[in-house]
Short mmCIF file of C-alpha atoms and ligand atoms in Angstrom, two decimals:
data_model
loop_
_atom_site.label_atom_id
_atom_site.label_comp_id
_atom_site.label_asym_id
_atom_site.label_seq_id
_atom_site.Cartn_x
_atom_site.Cartn_y
_atom_site.Cartn_z
CA MET X 1 7.11 31.73 37.25
CA ALA X 2 4.26 31.21 34.76
CA ALA X 3 2.73 27.74 34.69
CA LYS X 4 4.00 25.55 31.87
CA VAL X 5 1.41 24.54 29.28
CA ALA X 6 1.23 21.52 26.95
CA VAL X 7 -1.29 21.10 24.15
CA VAL X 8 -2.29 17.95 22.26
CA THR X 9 -4.51 18.08 19.18
CA GLY X 10 -7.01 15.29 18.53
CA GLY X 11 -6.66 14.24 22.16
CA ASN X 12 -10.07 12.68 22.68
CA LYS X 13 -9.13 9.19 21.53
CA GLY X 14 -6.44 6.93 20.13
CA ILE X 15 -2.78 7.91 20.26
CA GLY X 16 -3.64 11.52 21.11
CA TYR X 17 -5.45 10.35 24.24
CA GLY X 18 -2.44 8.18 25.08
CA ILE X 19 -0.15 11.21 24.70
CA VAL X 20 -2.38 13.31 26.97
CA ARG X 21 -2.33 10.48 29.52
CA ALA X 22 1.48 10.26 29.38
CA LEU X 23 1.86 14.03 29.72
CA CYS X 24 -0.56 14.14 32.66
CA LYS X 25 1.80 11.72 34.41
CA LYS X 26 5.13 13.26 33.39
CA PHE X 27 4.76 16.92 32.38
CA GLU X 28 5.24 19.45 35.14
CA GLY X 29 2.48 21.83 34.13
CA ILE X 30 -1.02 22.10 32.69
CA VAL X 31 -2.02 19.64 29.96
CA TYR X 32 -4.64 20.62 27.38
CA LEU X 33 -6.61 17.85 25.73
CA THR X 34 -8.07 19.52 22.66
CA ALA X 35 -10.66 18.03 20.32
CA ARG X 36 -12.92 19.17 17.51
CA ASP X 37 -16.01 17.93 19.32
CA GLU X 38 -16.86 19.22 22.78
CA GLY X 39 -18.82 16.13 23.88
CA ARG X 40 -16.06 13.71 22.90
CA GLY X 41 -13.42 15.94 24.44
CA LEU X 42 -15.21 16.31 27.78
CA ALA X 43 -15.95 12.57 27.91
CA ALA X 44 -12.20 11.93 27.52
CA ILE X 45 -11.46 14.35 30.36
CA GLU X 46 -13.90 12.36 32.54
CA ASP X 47 -12.17 9.08 31.60
CA LEU X 48 -8.83 10.55 32.67
CA LYS X 49 -10.37 11.68 35.95
CA LYS X 50 -11.35 8.09 36.69
CA GLU X 51 -7.65 7.26 36.50
CA GLY X 52 -6.83 10.12 38.87
CA LEU X 53 -5.39 12.24 36.04
CA GLU X 54 -6.19 15.86 35.35
CA ALA X 55 -6.23 17.53 31.95
CA LYS X 56 -8.05 20.64 30.80
CA PHE X 57 -10.24 20.77 27.71
CA HIS X 58 -10.49 23.26 24.88
CA LEU X 59 -12.16 22.99 21.49
CA LEU X 60 -9.74 22.90 18.56
CA ASP X 61 -10.65 21.87 15.04
CA VAL X 62 -7.39 21.89 13.07
CA ASP X 63 -9.41 22.12 9.86
CA SER X 64 -10.79 25.53 10.88
CA LEU X 65 -8.55 28.59 10.97
CA ASP X 66 -11.20 30.35 13.03
CA SER X 67 -11.13 27.59 15.66
CA ILE X 68 -7.31 27.63 15.74
CA GLN X 69 -7.24 31.41 16.19
CA ARG X 70 -9.82 31.28 18.98
CA PHE X 71 -7.68 28.72 20.78
CA ARG X 72 -4.55 30.83 20.20
CA ASP X 73 -6.28 33.88 21.69
CA TYR X 74 -7.38 31.82 24.69
CA VAL X 75 -3.87 30.47 25.36
CA LYS X 76 -2.34 33.92 24.90
CA SER X 77 -4.73 35.71 27.23
CA THR X 78 -4.83 32.93 29.85
CA TYR X 79 -1.18 31.82 29.99
CA GLY X 80 0.79 34.22 27.80
CA GLY X 81 2.72 31.37 26.22
CA LEU X 82 3.05 27.70 25.43
CA ASP X 83 5.74 25.09 26.16
CA VAL X 84 4.70 21.88 24.39
CA LEU X 85 2.66 21.39 21.22
CA VAL X 86 1.82 17.91 19.94
CA ASN X 87 0.19 17.93 16.51
CA ASN X 88 -1.52 14.56 16.61
CA ALA X 89 -4.89 15.17 14.92
CA ALA X 90 -5.25 13.58 11.49
CA ILE X 91 -7.57 11.60 9.29
CA ALA X 92 -7.04 8.58 7.08
CA TYR X 93 -9.49 7.17 4.56
CA LYS X 94 -10.07 3.44 4.85
CA VAL X 95 -8.85 1.23 1.99
CA ALA X 96 -12.50 0.50 1.19
CA ALA X 97 -13.47 4.21 1.14
CA THR X 98 -15.70 5.13 -1.78
CA GLU X 99 -14.74 8.80 -2.01
CA PRO X 100 -12.88 9.55 -5.26
CA PHE X 101 -9.09 9.72 -4.96
CA ALA X 102 -9.16 13.42 -5.91
CA GLU X 103 -11.32 14.16 -2.87
CA GLN X 104 -9.19 11.97 -0.60
CA ALA X 105 -6.07 13.82 -1.78
CA GLU X 106 -7.57 17.25 -1.19
CA VAL X 107 -9.08 16.52 2.22
CA SER X 108 -6.11 14.49 3.55
CA CYS X 109 -3.61 17.17 2.59
CA ARG X 110 -5.85 19.94 3.92
CA VAL X 111 -6.51 18.39 7.35
CA ASN X 112 -3.22 16.57 7.97
CA PHE X 113 -0.74 19.00 6.42
CA ILE X 114 -2.38 22.45 6.11
CA GLY X 115 -4.18 21.93 9.45
CA THR X 116 -0.87 21.17 11.17
CA LEU X 117 0.80 24.11 9.42
CA ASN X 118 -1.98 26.51 10.45
CA VAL X 119 -1.81 25.38 14.07
CA CYS X 120 1.95 26.02 14.01
CA ASN X 121 1.65 29.39 12.32
CA GLU X 122 -0.79 30.57 14.98
CA LEU X 123 0.85 28.98 18.03
CA PHE X 124 4.58 29.23 17.28
CA PRO X 125 4.67 32.94 18.23
CA LEU X 126 3.50 31.82 21.70
CA MET X 127 6.17 29.13 22.10
CA ARG X 128 8.41 29.90 25.04
CA LYS X 129 12.12 29.19 25.41
CA HIS X 130 12.89 25.43 25.35
CA GLY X 131 9.51 24.84 23.63
CA ARG X 132 8.99 21.35 22.24
CA VAL X 133 6.91 20.62 19.14
CA VAL X 134 6.02 17.13 17.98
CA HIS X 135 4.28 16.30 14.72
CA VAL X 136 2.78 12.83 14.67
CA SER X 137 3.76 11.71 11.19
CA SER X 138 3.80 8.07 10.11
CA SER X 139 5.90 5.36 8.52
CA ALA X 140 3.94 6.52 5.46
CA GLY X 141 5.59 9.92 5.91
CA HIS X 142 9.10 8.66 5.12
CA LEU X 143 10.50 10.33 2.00
CA GLN X 144 11.23 6.96 0.39
CA ARG X 145 7.46 6.36 0.30
CA ILE X 146 7.63 8.47 -2.85
CA ASN X 147 9.13 5.30 -4.16
CA GLY X 148 9.11 5.46 -7.96
CA GLN X 149 12.37 4.97 -9.84
CA GLU X 150 11.37 7.07 -12.86
CA PRO X 151 12.88 10.57 -13.29
CA GLU X 152 9.69 12.31 -12.05
CA SER X 153 9.81 10.52 -8.67
CA ILE X 154 13.56 11.05 -8.34
CA GLU X 155 13.03 14.78 -8.99
CA LEU X 156 10.21 14.93 -6.43
CA ARG X 157 12.39 13.29 -3.77
CA LYS X 158 15.13 15.78 -4.60
CA GLN X 159 12.76 18.71 -4.11
CA PHE X 160 11.37 17.42 -0.80
CA ALA X 161 14.89 16.66 0.46
CA ASP X 162 16.32 20.06 -0.50
CA PRO X 163 17.86 21.44 2.74
CA GLU X 164 16.76 24.90 1.58
CA LEU X 165 13.13 23.89 0.96
CA THR X 166 10.73 26.61 2.15
CA THR X 167 7.15 26.38 3.39
CA PRO X 168 5.69 28.21 0.34
CA LYS X 169 7.56 25.79 -1.95
CA LEU X 170 6.30 22.82 0.10
CA ILE X 171 2.72 24.10 -0.15
CA GLU X 172 3.23 24.48 -3.91
CA LEU X 173 4.42 20.86 -4.17
CA ILE X 174 1.37 19.59 -2.26
CA ASP X 175 -1.00 21.81 -4.28
CA THR X 176 0.50 20.28 -7.42
CA PHE X 177 -0.16 16.78 -6.09
CA VAL X 178 -3.79 17.63 -5.31
CA SER X 179 -4.30 19.24 -8.69
CA LEU X 180 -2.73 16.26 -10.51
CA ALA X 181 -4.88 13.89 -8.43
CA LYS X 182 -7.96 15.75 -9.70
CA GLN X 183 -6.84 15.00 -13.25
CA ALA X 184 -5.85 11.40 -12.35
CA LYS X 185 -2.32 12.29 -13.47
CA HIS X 186 -0.43 12.04 -10.17
CA ARG X 187 1.01 8.58 -10.92
CA GLU X 188 2.49 9.53 -14.27
CA ASN X 189 4.03 12.57 -12.61
CA GLY X 190 5.90 10.49 -10.06
CA TRP X 191 3.56 10.69 -7.05
CA PRO X 192 2.47 7.61 -5.08
CA ASN X 193 -1.15 6.54 -4.94
CA SER X 194 -1.56 7.38 -1.26
CA ALA X 195 -3.25 10.62 -0.25
CA TYR X 196 -2.49 9.94 3.41
CA GLY X 197 1.14 9.14 2.57
CA VAL X 198 1.69 12.39 0.66
CA SER X 199 0.06 14.40 3.48
CA LYS X 200 2.45 12.79 5.97
CA VAL X 201 5.54 13.22 3.76
CA ALA X 202 4.58 16.91 3.76
CA VAL X 203 4.35 16.94 7.57
CA SER X 204 7.79 15.32 7.82
CA ALA X 205 9.27 17.82 5.35
CA LEU X 206 7.68 20.68 7.29
CA THR X 207 9.48 19.52 10.44
CA ARG X 208 12.89 20.09 8.85
CA ILE X 209 11.93 23.51 7.51
CA GLN X 210 10.51 24.66 10.84
CA GLN X 211 13.59 23.59 12.83
CA ARG X 212 15.89 25.39 10.40
CA GLU X 213 13.77 28.55 10.45
CA LEU X 214 13.36 28.61 14.24
CA ASP X 215 17.11 28.17 14.67
CA GLN X 216 17.56 31.21 12.44
CA SER X 217 14.74 33.41 13.77
CA ARG X 218 15.07 32.54 17.48
CA PRO X 219 18.68 31.48 18.01
CA GLY X 220 19.34 30.49 21.59
CA ASP X 221 15.67 29.90 22.37
CA ASP X 222 16.16 26.14 22.02
CA ILE X 223 12.81 25.44 20.38
CA VAL X 224 12.86 21.88 19.05
CA VAL X 225 10.58 20.42 16.38
CA ASN X 226 10.53 16.70 15.58
CA CYS X 227 8.19 14.33 13.83
CA VAL X 228 7.51 10.75 14.81
CA HIS X 229 6.11 7.47 13.53
CA PRO X 230 4.17 6.24 16.58
CA GLY X 231 4.11 2.59 15.43
CA TYR X 232 1.22 0.50 14.20
CA VAL X 233 -1.30 1.15 16.94
CA ASP X 234 -4.64 -0.35 17.92
CA THR X 235 -6.95 2.63 17.19
CA ASP X 236 -10.03 3.48 15.14
CA MET X 237 -7.70 4.69 12.36
CA THR X 238 -6.23 1.20 11.91
CA SER X 239 -9.64 -0.46 12.46
CA HIS X 240 -7.99 -1.86 15.61
CA LYS X 241 -5.57 -3.99 13.62
CA GLY X 242 -2.53 -2.20 15.07
CA VAL X 243 -0.25 -4.26 17.29
CA LEU X 244 0.72 -1.58 19.82
CA THR X 245 -1.45 -0.18 22.62
CA ILE X 246 -2.17 3.56 22.63
CA ASP X 247 0.25 3.92 25.55
CA GLN X 248 2.98 2.24 23.53
CA GLY X 249 2.12 4.48 20.58
CA ALA X 250 2.31 7.51 22.85
CA ASP X 251 5.79 6.62 24.12
CA ALA X 252 7.95 8.23 21.43
CA PRO X 253 5.69 11.29 20.93
CA SER X 254 5.59 12.04 24.66
CA HIS X 255 9.35 11.39 24.95
CA LEU X 256 9.93 14.01 22.21
CA ALA X 257 7.51 16.41 23.94
CA LEU X 258 9.61 16.17 27.09
CA LEU X 259 13.12 16.42 25.63
CA PRO X 260 15.37 18.19 28.16
CA PRO X 261 16.65 21.75 27.68
CA ASN X 262 19.42 22.20 25.09
CA VAL X 263 19.12 18.65 23.81
CA LYS X 264 21.57 18.10 20.90
CA GLU X 265 19.41 15.68 18.95
CA PRO X 266 16.90 14.94 17.61
CA ARG X 267 16.20 18.43 16.26
CA GLY X 268 14.17 18.59 13.07
CA GLY X 269 14.33 14.80 13.08
CA TYR X 270 12.18 11.90 11.96
CA VAL X 271 11.90 9.52 14.88
CA TRP X 272 10.70 5.93 15.02
CA HIS X 273 8.38 4.53 17.69
CA ASN X 274 11.34 2.92 19.48
CA ARG X 275 12.77 6.48 19.80
CA ALA X 276 15.47 5.81 17.18
CA ILE X 277 16.32 8.69 14.83
CA VAL X 278 15.80 7.57 11.25
CA ASP X 279 17.44 9.04 8.13
CA TRP X 280 14.38 10.56 6.46
CA VAL X 281 16.04 11.31 3.15
CA ASN X 282 18.05 8.22 2.33
CA GLY X 283 16.29 5.61 4.37
CA PRO X 284 16.17 2.75 4.21
CA THR X 285 12.60 2.88 5.46
CA PRO X 286 12.62 0.74 8.59
CA THR X 287 10.26 -2.21 8.62
CA ILE X 288 6.74 -0.89 8.81
CA TYR X 289 6.03 -1.46 12.49
N1 NAP M 1 -2.73 4.24 14.52
C1 NAP M 1 -1.60 4.04 13.84
O1 NAP M 1 -1.15 2.89 13.67
C2 NAP M 1 -0.85 5.20 13.29
C3 NAP M 1 0.32 4.92 12.55
C4 NAP M 1 1.06 6.00 12.06
C5 NAP M 1 0.65 7.29 12.32
N2 NAP M 1 -0.52 7.52 13.02
C6 NAP M 1 -0.88 8.91 13.29
O2 NAP M 1 -1.14 9.05 14.67
C7 NAP M 1 -2.09 10.11 14.90
C8 NAP M 1 -3.25 9.61 15.72
O3 NAP M 1 -3.86 8.55 15.01
P1 NAP M 1 -4.85 7.50 15.70
O4 NAP M 1 -4.49 6.19 15.18
O5 NAP M 1 -4.92 7.74 17.15
O6 NAP M 1 -6.22 7.93 14.99
P2 NAP M 1 -7.72 8.06 15.53
O7 NAP M 1 -7.96 7.06 16.57
O8 NAP M 1 -8.55 8.09 14.29
O9 NAP M 1 -7.73 9.50 16.21
C9 NAP M 1 -7.55 10.65 15.44
C10 NAP M 1 -7.82 11.85 16.30
O10 NAP M 1 -7.68 13.02 15.46
C11 NAP M 1 -8.85 13.79 15.63
N3 NAP M 1 -9.13 14.65 14.48
C12 NAP M 1 -9.38 14.32 13.20
N4 NAP M 1 -9.64 15.43 12.48
C13 NAP M 1 -9.53 16.47 13.33
C14 NAP M 1 -9.68 17.88 13.20
N5 NAP M 1 -10.03 18.44 12.04
N6 NAP M 1 -9.47 18.66 14.28
C15 NAP M 1 -9.13 18.12 15.47
N7 NAP M 1 -9.02 16.80 15.67
C16 NAP M 1 -9.22 15.99 14.60
C17 NAP M 1 -9.96 12.79 15.87
O11 NAP M 1 -11.10 13.41 16.41
P3 NAP M 1 -12.58 12.79 16.26
O12 NAP M 1 -12.72 11.75 17.33
O13 NAP M 1 -13.46 13.97 16.45
O14 NAP M 1 -12.68 12.19 14.88
C18 NAP M 1 -9.23 11.88 16.87
O15 NAP M 1 -9.21 12.48 18.14
C19 NAP M 1 -2.48 10.58 13.51
O16 NAP M 1 -1.69 11.69 13.15
C20 NAP M 1 -2.15 9.39 12.62
O17 NAP M 1 -1.94 9.77 11.28
C21 NAP M 1 -1.26 6.50 13.50
#
């Protein structure tokens, strides 16, 4: 039988590193720590070694289609398939960031949403039976974070929540947000003032679409896609203000990565850091942490 393979994006630090560590302990197969920077990735592999854990490294910049395709070719030719994919890599501008909102909107949506989508588009054809996909979303990725009460926000929530939403339509929605942000008109059109939040709402919406489409295109293959809020975690992204350790933040993502064959739920779900399945459409949004 071919060796099982798990892949984590943005695995060199923070929650991604915690997920790699958890998978090294619990996954019965080969674990790939991927990172956009070779030096940082290899240093993380060395840190794991000091703990007696073994992961393999490969370069993967989710913001580069070329890099994603090179990784896909490598996995295909080396292993022929893939069993676990954890889309963890993301960026978040600090509150004090000086980049204009238009730029923050464009870059956040491109890296966090389009990057995740591109990784999936290239790697999903390699997913084997009982494959498990986890998107690390956020509390900011709950639909109710598009929280306006005016008709424009209500209409946006309706479109995101549409059980028949497609990926092209989702891309169109996010393109509209970015284009409105460039004109400083996103607020009056019902969007929140959070580039990171919109990028994560898109990731959460993508989860539902992908589960529905995989169930249709590969019935019986039991490929499960979920997204997760890992909690408020002590990492560079939170300027180390988070209250959870990276191992605590890795708990729910690694649990979802290791869901047993033919699990009934969650499938296409939005999962909280305590592993609870949360109603993404109607909320209420659980307390932040
Ligand atoms: N920390 C929290 O409280 C919290 C809460 C909710 C959700 N999240 C989500 O959890 C995930 C991990 O966050 P974190 O807190 O661990 O953040 P972090 O410490 O900033 O780590 C982010 C990781 O993503 C990588 N990355 C960024 N852009 C990339 C790209 N283009 N290609 C490949 N890797 C890239 C970074 O690599 P470099 O080292 O090269 O920059 C780093 O390894 C993210 O999806 C984040 O949105 C975090």
